[in-house]
Short mmCIF file of C-alpha atoms in Angstrom, two decimals:
data_model
loop_
_atom_site.label_atom_id
_atom_site.label_comp_id
_atom_site.label_asym_id
_atom_site.label_seq_id
_atom_site.Cartn_x
_atom_site.Cartn_y
_atom_site.Cartn_z
CA MET A 1 82.66 95.12 130.18
CA LYS A 2 78.84 95.21 129.91
CA ALA A 3 78.56 96.80 133.36
CA LEU A 4 81.07 99.48 132.40
CA LEU A 5 79.17 100.25 129.18
CA ILE A 6 75.82 100.43 131.00
CA THR A 7 77.31 102.70 133.68
CA ALA A 8 78.78 104.96 130.98
CA LEU A 9 75.42 105.17 129.18
CA LEU A 10 73.59 105.99 132.40
CA CYS A 11 75.98 108.91 132.92
CA ILE A 12 75.42 110.23 129.38
CA ILE A 13 71.69 109.69 128.88
CA PRO A 14 69.59 112.04 131.02
CA PRO A 15 66.62 110.63 132.89
CA PRO A 16 63.25 111.09 131.17
CA ILE A 17 61.49 114.38 131.85
CA GLU A 18 58.18 114.19 133.65
CA PRO A 19 55.34 115.19 131.29
CA CYS A 20 53.92 117.41 134.04
CA ALA A 21 57.18 119.40 134.29
CA VAL A 22 57.23 119.94 130.52
CA TRP A 23 53.61 121.11 130.55
CA GLN A 24 54.29 123.52 133.45
CA ALA A 25 57.34 124.96 131.70
CA LEU A 26 55.30 125.44 128.51
CA GLN A 27 52.49 127.15 130.44
CA ARG A 28 55.01 129.46 132.13
CA PHE A 29 56.64 130.32 128.81
CA GLU A 30 53.25 131.04 127.19
CA PHE A 31 52.21 133.28 130.11
CA ILE A 32 55.47 135.27 129.87
CA GLN A 33 55.00 135.69 126.11
CA GLU A 34 51.29 136.55 126.33
CA HIS A 35 51.85 139.27 128.93
CA ASN A 36 55.12 140.47 127.40
CA LEU A 37 56.83 140.10 130.78
CA GLN A 38 60.36 141.32 131.32
CA ARG A 39 62.86 140.13 133.91
CA VAL A 40 64.49 143.27 135.36
CA LYS A 41 66.74 144.19 138.25
CA VAL A 42 64.82 145.78 141.11
CA SER A 43 65.94 148.24 143.76
CA CYS A 44 64.27 150.74 146.06
CA TYR A 45 64.83 154.41 146.70
CA ILE A 46 63.77 156.94 149.29
CA ALA A 47 63.59 160.71 148.96
CA PRO A 48 63.29 163.68 151.32
CA GLU A 49 59.77 164.54 152.39
CA GLY A 50 58.04 166.63 149.74
CA ALA A 51 60.41 165.58 146.94
CA HIS A 52 58.98 165.55 143.43
CA THR A 53 59.19 162.97 140.67
CA ALA A 54 60.05 163.56 137.00
CA ASP A 55 56.38 164.19 136.18
CA GLY A 56 55.98 166.69 139.05
CA SER A 57 54.15 164.43 141.52
CA VAL A 58 55.12 164.40 145.17
CA CYS A 59 56.80 161.05 145.98
CA TYR A 60 54.53 158.41 147.49
CA GLU A 61 54.55 154.63 147.82
CA GLY A 62 53.09 153.19 144.69
CA ILE A 63 55.43 154.83 142.19
CA VAL A 64 58.35 153.39 140.31
CA ALA A 65 61.23 154.95 138.41
CA SER A 66 62.28 153.52 135.08
CA ASN A 67 63.19 155.19 131.80
CA GLN A 68 61.62 158.03 129.83
CA GLN A 69 59.81 155.54 127.55
CA HIS A 70 57.74 154.14 130.45
CA LEU A 71 56.96 157.46 132.13
CA GLY A 72 53.17 157.73 132.38
CA MET A 73 52.59 153.97 132.21
CA ASP A 74 51.66 151.52 134.94
CA MET A 75 53.69 148.47 135.87
CA ILE A 76 52.52 145.18 137.33
CA LEU A 77 55.06 143.37 139.49
CA TYR A 78 54.92 139.56 139.45
CA THR A 79 56.35 137.04 141.91
CA ASP A 80 58.73 134.33 140.69
CA ASP A 81 55.63 132.10 140.48
CA LEU A 82 54.17 134.63 137.99
CA VAL A 83 51.43 135.81 140.34
CA ALA A 84 50.59 139.52 140.07
CA GLU A 85 51.70 141.08 143.35
CA ALA A 86 51.42 144.86 143.01
CA ARG A 87 50.71 147.68 140.60
CA PHE A 88 52.91 150.78 140.38
CA GLU A 89 52.71 154.05 138.47
CA CYS A 90 55.82 155.09 136.57
CA ARG A 91 56.13 158.74 137.52
CA ASP A 92 59.91 159.01 137.81
CA VAL A 93 63.00 158.31 135.74
CA GLY A 94 66.36 157.14 136.94
CA GLY A 95 69.84 158.27 136.12
CA ASN A 96 71.80 155.02 136.07
CA SER A 97 72.43 153.16 132.83
CA MET A 98 70.25 150.15 133.69
CA LEU A 99 67.24 152.36 134.46
CA GLN A 100 67.79 154.37 131.29
CA ALA A 101 68.03 151.16 129.26
CA GLY A 102 64.81 149.79 130.78
CA THR A 103 66.55 146.76 132.31
CA ALA A 104 65.94 147.89 135.90
CA ILE A 105 63.27 149.53 138.03
CA ASP A 106 63.55 151.57 141.21
CA ILE A 107 60.55 151.43 143.56
CA TYR A 108 59.89 154.35 145.90
CA ARG A 109 59.50 153.51 149.59
CA ASP A 110 58.56 155.92 152.41
CA SER A 111 61.42 154.87 154.69
CA LEU A 112 64.70 153.02 154.69
CA ASP A 113 63.13 150.27 156.82
CA ARG A 114 60.37 149.77 154.22
CA ALA A 115 62.97 149.71 151.44
CA TRP A 116 65.02 147.04 153.23
CA ALA A 117 61.86 145.04 153.92
CA PHE A 118 60.95 145.11 150.21
CA VAL A 119 64.45 144.07 149.17
CA GLY A 120 64.37 141.26 151.75
CA ASP A 121 61.05 139.95 150.41
CA HIS A 122 62.11 139.89 146.75
CA SER A 123 64.96 138.52 144.72
CA GLU A 124 67.36 140.80 142.89
CA TYR A 125 65.33 140.37 139.69
CA VAL A 126 61.55 140.44 139.23
CA TRP A 127 59.07 139.92 136.43
CA ILE A 128 57.20 143.04 135.28
CA GLU A 129 54.56 143.99 132.75
CA TRP A 130 54.11 147.52 131.39
CA ILE A 131 50.52 148.56 130.72
CA PRO A 132 48.80 151.81 129.73
CA ARG A 133 47.72 153.99 132.65
CA GLU A 134 44.01 153.77 133.33
CA GLU A 135 41.98 156.97 133.02
CA GLY A 136 41.57 158.76 136.34
CA ARG A 137 44.71 157.30 137.90
#
């Protein structure tokens, strides 16, 4: 009977959490809050040569499409480990509901191969931070 009770308790009571794991989770949470990071769906798009964005720029790698609210801002893309990976200029807006709602981004790539490579290197969702555009950019 004692063995059955101990086995039942071991199944109910979770193992203790490592203090290091708790500290790392807290650090991650604080970083996300401090930088106002968002987790958004990411995709890529290509356009015909010479195509223009919503703000009139010719398409080039380094731009991202989002919603009207972020047009004219810059975006920092973070890895899942919360390391800043790239900076993009929001110069385009998208037509689908997720882009319009600000829950997705669409990154311009020069070719279909480069778009597939980006998608292959990243998960379906990424962390992003919106920041004001620096003067002269």
